[in-house]
Structures are given as C-alpha cells and as structure tokens.
Amino acid sequence: MADSENNNDASTAEPSKLCDLLERGWKIFDDVDSTNEPLASSSIQVRVKRGIGMLEEASTMVAQLDLFSCNEELEEVATADLRYLLLPALCGALSLKQSGRDRRLEIVQTARTYFIDFLKRCHEYNLSRFELPNANENSSPCEASENESPAAPSVPCQPDLVSMAVRRQAKIERYRQRKDLEARLTDVRRAVDSGQADDEVTRDFYLLNVQRWVTVCLEEIESIDQEVEILQKMDGLKQGAAKQPAQPARPPMKPFIITKDMVQAKVFGAGYPSLATMSVDEWYDEHKKRGRLPDQGIPRGVDTEEDTDAKEREEEDKEKKAENDDEESRLKTRNWDDYKESHRRGYGNRHNMG
C-alpha cells in the first residue's frame, strides 16, 4: 500500500516538474527572441544553453511517459498534454539562437532534426495540412529528382519555373495562415491569461500554438536547407585550398636608389604644366617673317577693304531710305524725338534701386 502511494506521488510530481520545465524553457525562448542584446553575448548564450537543457530534459520525460502515440487520434490526447507537442519546435528554435561560426553547420542540422520531428508528430495527428519536407538535410533538389528517377540521363540541374511558382504560392499561403493564427491567438490568449478559460478554450489555445509553429518550422527548414548548401560549399572550398601546394616564397627585392634631380624631374615635372618653347621676341620674329602680324601682310588689307565696302553699302542704304521717306516714317521719327526730349535716359527703370 505504501509502495502504491509512493508511485502515485511520483506520478503526480513528474507532470508538475514537466510543466515547469516547459514553461521555463518557453519563457527563455520568448525573452531571447525579443531581446535587443546581441545573440553572441555571453549572457544570452548562457540562457540559450540553459533553455535547451530544460527543453531536452522535458522531451526525455515525455518519451518516458509515452504521452503521444501514432495509434491514437487527436481527440484522445488530453488538453493538458497538447502543449508538450511544442517541445521539439522550441528546441529547434532555441538551437538556432546559438552562436559559433565553426559549429554553424552542426547547429543548423540539429535544429532541422528537431523541426522534422515536430512536423512528423503533427502530420500523424493531422493537425494541419502541409507537405512533410525531406528528412535528409544533406539532399539537394537535384539529388531528390535523381532519387525519384534513377533511369533518367544525368543532366545539369535546371531551375523548374513551375515548381518555383508552386513553392512561392505555398509560401504566400503559409504567411497568410500564420498571420491569421497569430490574430486568433491574441484573442484566445487574453482569456487564458485571465484564468477564466474553460477546457475548450484552453485546448483551442494549444492547438492554435501548434498550428502556428507548423508554419514557422516549414519556413525555418527552407532557410536551413539553403544555409546548409552554402556552408557545405564553403567547407569544400576550404578543403580544396588546404590541399593546394604552398607557393614558393619570393626572393627579396634588391634595393634601388632614385636620383633626386634628373629622374625626379622626369616623373614629377617642374611643378607647372609645361615649359615655354620660345621667348616673346622669338615668337614676334617668327610671325614677322611669315607676314602674320596685324599691321602687315595681305590678311590686313583684305579686312580693310571689306570694312570699307560695308560702310559704303550702309551709307547708300541710308540715302535711299531718306529719299524714299514717306509721311508715316517721318511722323514716327518725330514722335520718337519728342519722347526722348520729355523722358530722360533710364526713365522707368527701377532695377537695383532698392
């Protein structure tokens, strides 16, 4: 009888401890996810490791208690046990918060394993409609197509526009679904936090959380697959660089001296754009010999004759206008003379007068 009472006490103590581990680990994730401190800081990394330890311990207890089974339906799971479905998702999300460039590939692969475990359990309970990703994190889309059709000839992997459009549409739908779930969660959380929620509202709260984390895990797995591919290529480049033979050391260069006068003048010049090639007297004598000065030579005479002809034509035009002048032109000229007599020069010009 005493043994049975001790077993009952242990069974009642385990769920309370399990609940405490989940709540503390979940709170650590929320605090780390919303903090403004850098993730690489020592204080944040200590909290991340502590939270991962709590969630992993809780996951071990869930496995020992056999809370979930692939042979049961979702309705058979107790409302208080639904929240423990989130343990793998929280473990994976906290694992991604770890820092360490050398361990980054190991970190993202571990987080992907947690996310796949969570999605498999949700897929077994039909919690949401989604396509389960490939469990092998090292397989690329090209390798997946080769595994599906081994008899096909080997061709370079080309981007399939149809599959890209399908993935894009699925991503948009997941985003809309996530926003809708978050809006519904906000309303239900108020009732749960107030302590007035009944069993149905509490069950709906946990199911909405699980469905929201399904969308989060699917997006994280896509990002992890892309990051894993980049990290593997970087590791391949590092290994290839390590295998290359080291280049022989160059012999030291012999010192050389630049003379200050001649070589420096050739490189830097004399300090101004160019040197004069002749003096002013030499320039004058050169142009005088060629007859290019303004007071000598044919060009000056040609210019003079052209100016004289232009003046003569202008005087002839004035005489013709004076001879053929009519009454209207004379009246216009007289009015203009009267205006100039009555208005001084610059009258009406107010520019720059303050």
Coordinates of C-alpha atoms in Angstrom, one line a residue:
M1 CA 0.0 0.0 0.0
A2 CA 2.8 2.3 0.9
D3 CA 4.6 1.5 -2.4
S4 CA 1.4 2.3 -4.4
E5 CA 1.1 5.6 -2.6
N6 CA 4.8 6.4 -3.3
N7 CA 4.2 5.6 -7.0
N8 CA 1.2 7.8 -7.1
D9 CA 3.1 10.6 -5.5
A10 CA 5.9 10.2 -8.1
S11 CA 3.4 10.2 -11.0
T12 CA 1.8 13.3 -9.7
A13 CA 5.2 15.0 -9.2
E14 CA 6.5 14.2 -12.7
P15 CA 3.8 16.1 -14.6
S16 CA 4.3 19.2 -12.4
K17 CA 8.0 19.1 -13.0
L18 CA 7.5 18.6 -16.7
C19 CA 5.1 21.5 -16.9
D20 CA 7.6 23.7 -15.0
L21 CA 10.4 22.7 -17.4
L22 CA 8.3 23.6 -20.5
E23 CA 7.1 26.9 -19.1
R24 CA 10.6 28.0 -18.1
G25 CA 12.1 26.9 -21.5
W26 CA 9.3 28.6 -23.4
K27 CA 9.8 31.8 -21.5
I28 CA 13.6 31.8 -22.1
F29 CA 12.9 31.5 -25.9
D30 CA 10.4 34.4 -25.8
D31 CA 12.9 36.5 -23.9
V32 CA 15.8 35.7 -26.2
D33 CA 13.7 36.1 -29.3
S34 CA 12.5 39.6 -28.3
T35 CA 15.7 40.9 -26.7
N36 CA 17.7 43.8 -28.2
E37 CA 21.1 42.4 -26.9
P38 CA 23.3 40.7 -29.5
L39 CA 22.9 37.0 -29.6
A40 CA 26.6 36.4 -29.5
S41 CA 26.9 37.9 -26.0
S42 CA 27.8 35.6 -23.2
S43 CA 24.7 36.3 -21.1
I44 CA 22.4 35.4 -24.0
Q45 CA 24.3 32.3 -24.9
V46 CA 24.2 31.1 -21.2
R47 CA 20.4 31.5 -21.2
V48 CA 20.1 29.7 -24.6
K49 CA 22.1 26.7 -23.3
R50 CA 20.0 26.6 -20.1
G51 CA 16.8 26.7 -22.0
I52 CA 17.9 24.0 -24.4
G53 CA 18.8 21.8 -21.4
M54 CA 15.4 22.3 -19.9
L55 CA 13.5 21.5 -23.1
E56 CA 15.7 18.4 -23.8
E57 CA 15.0 17.2 -20.3
A58 CA 11.3 17.7 -20.7
S59 CA 11.4 15.9 -24.1
T60 CA 13.1 12.9 -22.4
M61 CA 10.4 12.8 -19.7
V62 CA 7.7 12.9 -22.4
A63 CA 9.3 10.0 -24.2
Q64 CA 9.5 8.0 -20.9
L65 CA 5.8 8.8 -20.0
D66 CA 4.6 7.8 -23.6
L67 CA 2.3 10.8 -23.7
F68 CA 1.9 10.5 -27.5
S69 CA 1.4 7.5 -29.8
C70 CA 0.9 7.1 -33.5
N71 CA -2.0 4.8 -32.9
E72 CA -4.2 7.4 -31.2
E73 CA -6.3 10.2 -32.6
L74 CA -6.0 13.9 -31.7
E75 CA -9.3 13.8 -29.7
E76 CA -7.8 11.1 -27.4
V77 CA -4.9 13.4 -26.3
A78 CA -5.6 15.2 -23.1
T79 CA -5.8 19.0 -23.2
A80 CA -3.0 19.4 -20.7
D81 CA -0.7 17.2 -22.8
L82 CA -1.2 19.1 -26.1
R83 CA 1.4 21.8 -25.1
Y84 CA 4.1 19.1 -24.9
L85 CA 3.9 18.7 -28.7
L86 CA 5.8 22.0 -28.9
L87 CA 8.9 20.7 -27.2
P88 CA 10.8 19.7 -30.5
A89 CA 9.9 23.0 -32.2
L90 CA 11.1 25.1 -29.2
C91 CA 14.3 23.0 -29.0
G92 CA 15.0 23.7 -32.7
A93 CA 14.2 27.4 -32.4
L94 CA 16.5 27.8 -29.4
S95 CA 19.2 25.8 -31.1
L96 CA 19.3 28.3 -34.0
K97 CA 20.0 31.1 -31.4
Q98 CA 23.4 29.5 -30.6
S99 CA 26.4 31.3 -32.0
G100 CA 29.7 29.9 -33.3
R101 CA 30.8 30.1 -36.9
D102 CA 32.9 26.9 -36.7
R103 CA 29.8 24.9 -35.4
R104 CA 27.2 26.6 -37.6
L105 CA 26.7 23.6 -39.8
E106 CA 26.2 21.3 -36.9
I107 CA 23.8 23.8 -35.2
V108 CA 21.5 24.1 -38.2
Q109 CA 21.4 20.4 -38.9
T110 CA 20.5 19.7 -35.2
A111 CA 17.7 22.4 -35.4
R112 CA 16.4 20.8 -38.7
T113 CA 16.2 17.4 -36.9
Y114 CA 14.1 18.9 -34.2
F115 CA 11.8 20.6 -36.7
I116 CA 11.3 17.4 -38.7
D117 CA 10.5 15.5 -35.5
F118 CA 7.9 18.1 -34.6
L119 CA 6.3 18.1 -38.1
K120 CA 6.2 14.3 -38.2
R121 CA 4.2 14.3 -35.0
C122 CA 1.8 17.0 -36.2
H123 CA 1.4 15.1 -39.5
E124 CA 0.5 11.9 -37.6
Y125 CA -2.2 13.8 -35.7
N126 CA -3.4 15.7 -38.8
L127 CA -3.1 19.0 -37.0
S128 CA -2.5 20.9 -40.3
R129 CA -2.4 20.3 -44.0
F130 CA 1.1 20.5 -45.3
E131 CA 3.7 18.6 -47.2
L132 CA 6.3 16.9 -45.0
P133 CA 9.8 18.0 -46.0
N134 CA 12.5 15.5 -46.8
A135 CA 14.1 14.2 -43.7
N136 CA 17.6 14.1 -45.2
E137 CA 19.1 17.5 -44.6
N138 CA 22.1 16.8 -47.0
S139 CA 19.9 16.1 -50.1
S140 CA 19.5 19.0 -52.6
P141 CA 16.6 19.3 -55.0
C142 CA 18.8 17.9 -57.8
E143 CA 19.6 14.8 -55.7
A144 CA 15.9 14.4 -54.8
S145 CA 15.0 14.4 -58.5
E146 CA 17.7 11.9 -59.3
N147 CA 16.5 9.6 -56.5
E148 CA 13.0 9.7 -57.9
S149 CA 14.1 8.9 -61.5
P150 CA 17.3 6.9 -61.4
A151 CA 17.0 5.8 -65.0
A152 CA 17.0 9.3 -66.3
P153 CA 20.2 10.6 -68.0
S154 CA 22.4 12.8 -66.0
V155 CA 21.8 16.4 -66.9
P156 CA 22.7 19.6 -65.1
C157 CA 20.0 20.7 -62.6
Q158 CA 17.9 23.5 -64.2
P159 CA 15.5 25.7 -62.2
D160 CA 12.0 24.5 -62.8
L161 CA 9.7 27.5 -63.2
V162 CA 6.6 25.6 -62.4
S163 CA 7.9 24.2 -59.1
M164 CA 9.3 27.6 -58.2
A165 CA 5.9 29.2 -58.7
V166 CA 4.3 26.4 -56.6
R167 CA 6.7 27.0 -53.8
R168 CA 6.2 30.7 -54.0
Q169 CA 2.4 30.3 -53.8
A170 CA 2.8 27.9 -50.9
K171 CA 5.0 30.4 -49.0
I172 CA 2.4 33.1 -49.5
E173 CA -0.4 30.8 -48.2
R174 CA 1.7 29.9 -45.2
Y175 CA 2.3 33.6 -44.5
R176 CA -1.4 34.4 -44.6
Q177 CA -2.2 31.4 -42.4
R178 CA 0.4 32.4 -39.9
K179 CA -1.0 36.0 -39.7
D180 CA -4.5 34.6 -39.2
L181 CA -3.4 32.2 -36.5
E182 CA -1.5 34.9 -34.7
A183 CA -4.6 37.2 -34.7
R184 CA -6.7 34.4 -33.3
L185 CA -4.1 33.5 -30.7
T186 CA -4.1 37.1 -29.5
D187 CA -7.8 36.9 -28.7
V188 CA -7.6 33.5 -27.1
R189 CA -4.5 34.4 -25.0
R190 CA -6.4 37.1 -23.2
A191 CA -8.9 34.6 -21.8
V192 CA -6.2 32.0 -20.9
D193 CA -4.1 34.6 -19.1
S194 CA -7.1 35.9 -17.2
G195 CA -7.6 32.4 -15.8
Q196 CA -11.3 32.3 -16.8
A197 CA -10.8 29.9 -19.8
D198 CA -12.6 26.6 -19.8
D199 CA -11.2 23.4 -21.1
E200 CA -12.4 24.0 -24.7
V201 CA -10.8 27.5 -24.9
T202 CA -7.5 26.1 -23.4
R203 CA -7.5 23.3 -25.9
D204 CA -8.1 25.7 -28.7
F205 CA -5.2 27.9 -27.4
Y206 CA -2.7 25.0 -27.5
L207 CA -3.9 23.8 -30.9
L208 CA -3.5 27.3 -32.4
N209 CA 0.0 27.4 -31.0
V210 CA 0.9 24.1 -32.6
Q211 CA -0.5 25.1 -35.9
R212 CA 1.4 28.4 -35.8
W213 CA 4.6 26.6 -35.1
V214 CA 3.9 24.3 -38.1
T215 CA 4.2 27.3 -40.4
V216 CA 7.3 28.6 -38.5
C217 CA 9.1 25.2 -38.8
L218 CA 8.3 24.9 -42.5
E219 CA 9.8 28.4 -43.2
E220 CA 12.8 27.6 -41.0
I221 CA 13.5 24.3 -42.8
E222 CA 13.6 26.1 -46.2
S223 CA 16.1 28.7 -44.8
I224 CA 18.2 25.9 -43.2
D225 CA 18.4 23.9 -46.5
Q226 CA 19.7 27.0 -48.3
E227 CA 22.2 27.7 -45.5
V228 CA 23.4 24.1 -45.3
E229 CA 24.1 24.2 -49.1
I230 CA 26.2 27.4 -48.7
L231 CA 28.1 26.1 -45.6
Q232 CA 28.9 22.8 -47.4
K233 CA 30.3 24.7 -50.4
M234 CA 32.3 26.9 -48.1
D235 CA 33.8 23.8 -46.4
G236 CA 34.6 22.3 -49.8
L237 CA 36.4 25.5 -50.8
K238 CA 38.4 25.5 -47.6
Q239 CA 39.4 21.8 -48.0
G240 CA 40.4 22.5 -51.7
A241 CA 42.5 25.5 -50.6
A242 CA 44.2 23.4 -47.9
K243 CA 45.1 20.6 -50.5
Q244 CA 46.8 23.1 -52.9
P245 CA 50.6 23.2 -52.6
A246 CA 52.1 26.2 -51.0
Q247 CA 53.6 28.7 -53.3
P248 CA 57.3 29.2 -53.1
A249 CA 58.5 32.3 -51.3
R250 CA 59.6 35.2 -53.5
P251 CA 63.2 36.2 -53.2
P252 CA 63.8 39.6 -51.6
M253 CA 64.0 42.5 -53.9
K254 CA 67.2 44.4 -54.2
P255 CA 67.1 48.0 -53.0
F256 CA 67.4 50.7 -55.7
I257 CA 68.1 54.4 -55.4
I258 CA 66.3 57.1 -57.5
T259 CA 68.5 60.2 -58.2
K260 CA 66.8 63.3 -57.0
D261 CA 67.4 65.7 -59.9
M262 CA 67.1 64.1 -63.3
V263 CA 64.7 61.1 -62.5
Q264 CA 62.5 63.1 -60.2
A265 CA 62.1 65.9 -62.8
K266 CA 61.1 63.2 -65.4
V267 CA 58.5 61.8 -63.1
F268 CA 57.0 64.8 -61.3
G269 CA 57.8 67.6 -63.8
A270 CA 58.9 71.1 -63.0
G271 CA 55.9 72.0 -60.8
Y272 CA 53.9 73.6 -63.6
P273 CA 52.1 72.2 -66.7
S274 CA 54.7 72.8 -69.4
L275 CA 57.8 74.7 -70.3
A276 CA 57.9 77.6 -72.8
T277 CA 59.5 76.6 -76.2
M278 CA 60.4 80.1 -77.3
S279 CA 60.6 83.6 -76.0
V280 CA 58.3 86.5 -76.9
D281 CA 60.9 88.1 -79.2
E282 CA 61.4 84.8 -81.0
W283 CA 57.7 84.5 -81.4
Y284 CA 57.5 88.0 -82.8
D285 CA 60.3 87.5 -85.3
E286 CA 58.8 84.2 -86.4
H287 CA 55.4 85.8 -87.2
K288 CA 57.1 88.8 -88.8
K289 CA 58.9 86.6 -91.2
R290 CA 55.7 84.8 -92.2
G291 CA 53.8 88.1 -92.5
R292 CA 51.2 87.3 -89.8
L293 CA 51.3 90.4 -87.8
P294 CA 48.2 92.7 -87.7
D295 CA 50.0 95.7 -89.4
Q296 CA 51.5 93.8 -92.3
G297 CA 50.6 91.2 -94.9
I298 CA 47.6 90.6 -97.2
P299 CA 45.1 89.5 -94.5
R300 CA 45.1 93.0 -93.0
G301 CA 44.5 94.6 -96.4
V302 CA 41.6 92.3 -97.2
D303 CA 40.0 93.1 -93.9
T304 CA 40.3 96.8 -94.6
E305 CA 38.7 96.6 -98.0
E306 CA 35.8 94.5 -96.6
D307 CA 35.2 97.1 -93.9
T308 CA 35.2 99.9 -96.4
D309 CA 32.7 98.2 -98.7
A310 CA 30.4 97.5 -95.7
K311 CA 30.4 101.2 -94.7
E312 CA 29.7 102.3 -98.2
R313 CA 26.8 100.0 -98.5
E314 CA 25.4 101.2 -95.2
E315 CA 25.6 104.9 -96.3
E316 CA 23.9 104.1 -99.6
D317 CA 21.0 102.4 -97.8
K318 CA 20.6 105.4 -95.5
E319 CA 20.5 107.7 -98.5
K320 CA 17.9 105.6 -100.3
K321 CA 15.7 105.5 -97.1
A322 CA 16.0 109.3 -96.8
E323 CA 15.0 109.8 -100.5
N324 CA 12.0 107.4 -100.3
D325 CA 10.9 108.5 -96.8
D326 CA 7.1 108.9 -96.5
E327 CA 4.9 110.7 -94.1
E328 CA 4.5 107.8 -91.7
S329 CA 8.2 107.3 -91.2
R330 CA 8.7 111.0 -90.6
L331 CA 5.9 111.0 -88.0
K332 CA 7.3 108.0 -86.3
T333 CA 10.8 109.6 -86.1
R334 CA 9.3 112.9 -84.8
N335 CA 7.4 111.2 -82.1
W336 CA 10.5 109.3 -81.0
D337 CA 12.5 112.5 -80.8
D338 CA 9.7 114.2 -78.7
Y339 CA 9.7 111.2 -76.4
K340 CA 13.5 111.4 -75.9
E341 CA 13.2 115.1 -75.1
S342 CA 10.5 114.6 -72.4
H343 CA 12.0 111.4 -70.8
R344 CA 15.5 111.4 -69.6
R345 CA 17.7 108.4 -70.2
G346 CA 16.8 105.4 -68.0
Y347 CA 13.3 106.7 -67.1
G348 CA 11.1 103.9 -65.6
N349 CA 14.0 101.5 -65.0
R350 CA 13.5 100.6 -61.3
H351 CA 16.0 97.7 -61.4
N352 CA 18.5 97.6 -58.5
M353 CA 17.1 100.8 -56.9
G354 CA 16.1 99.2 -53.6

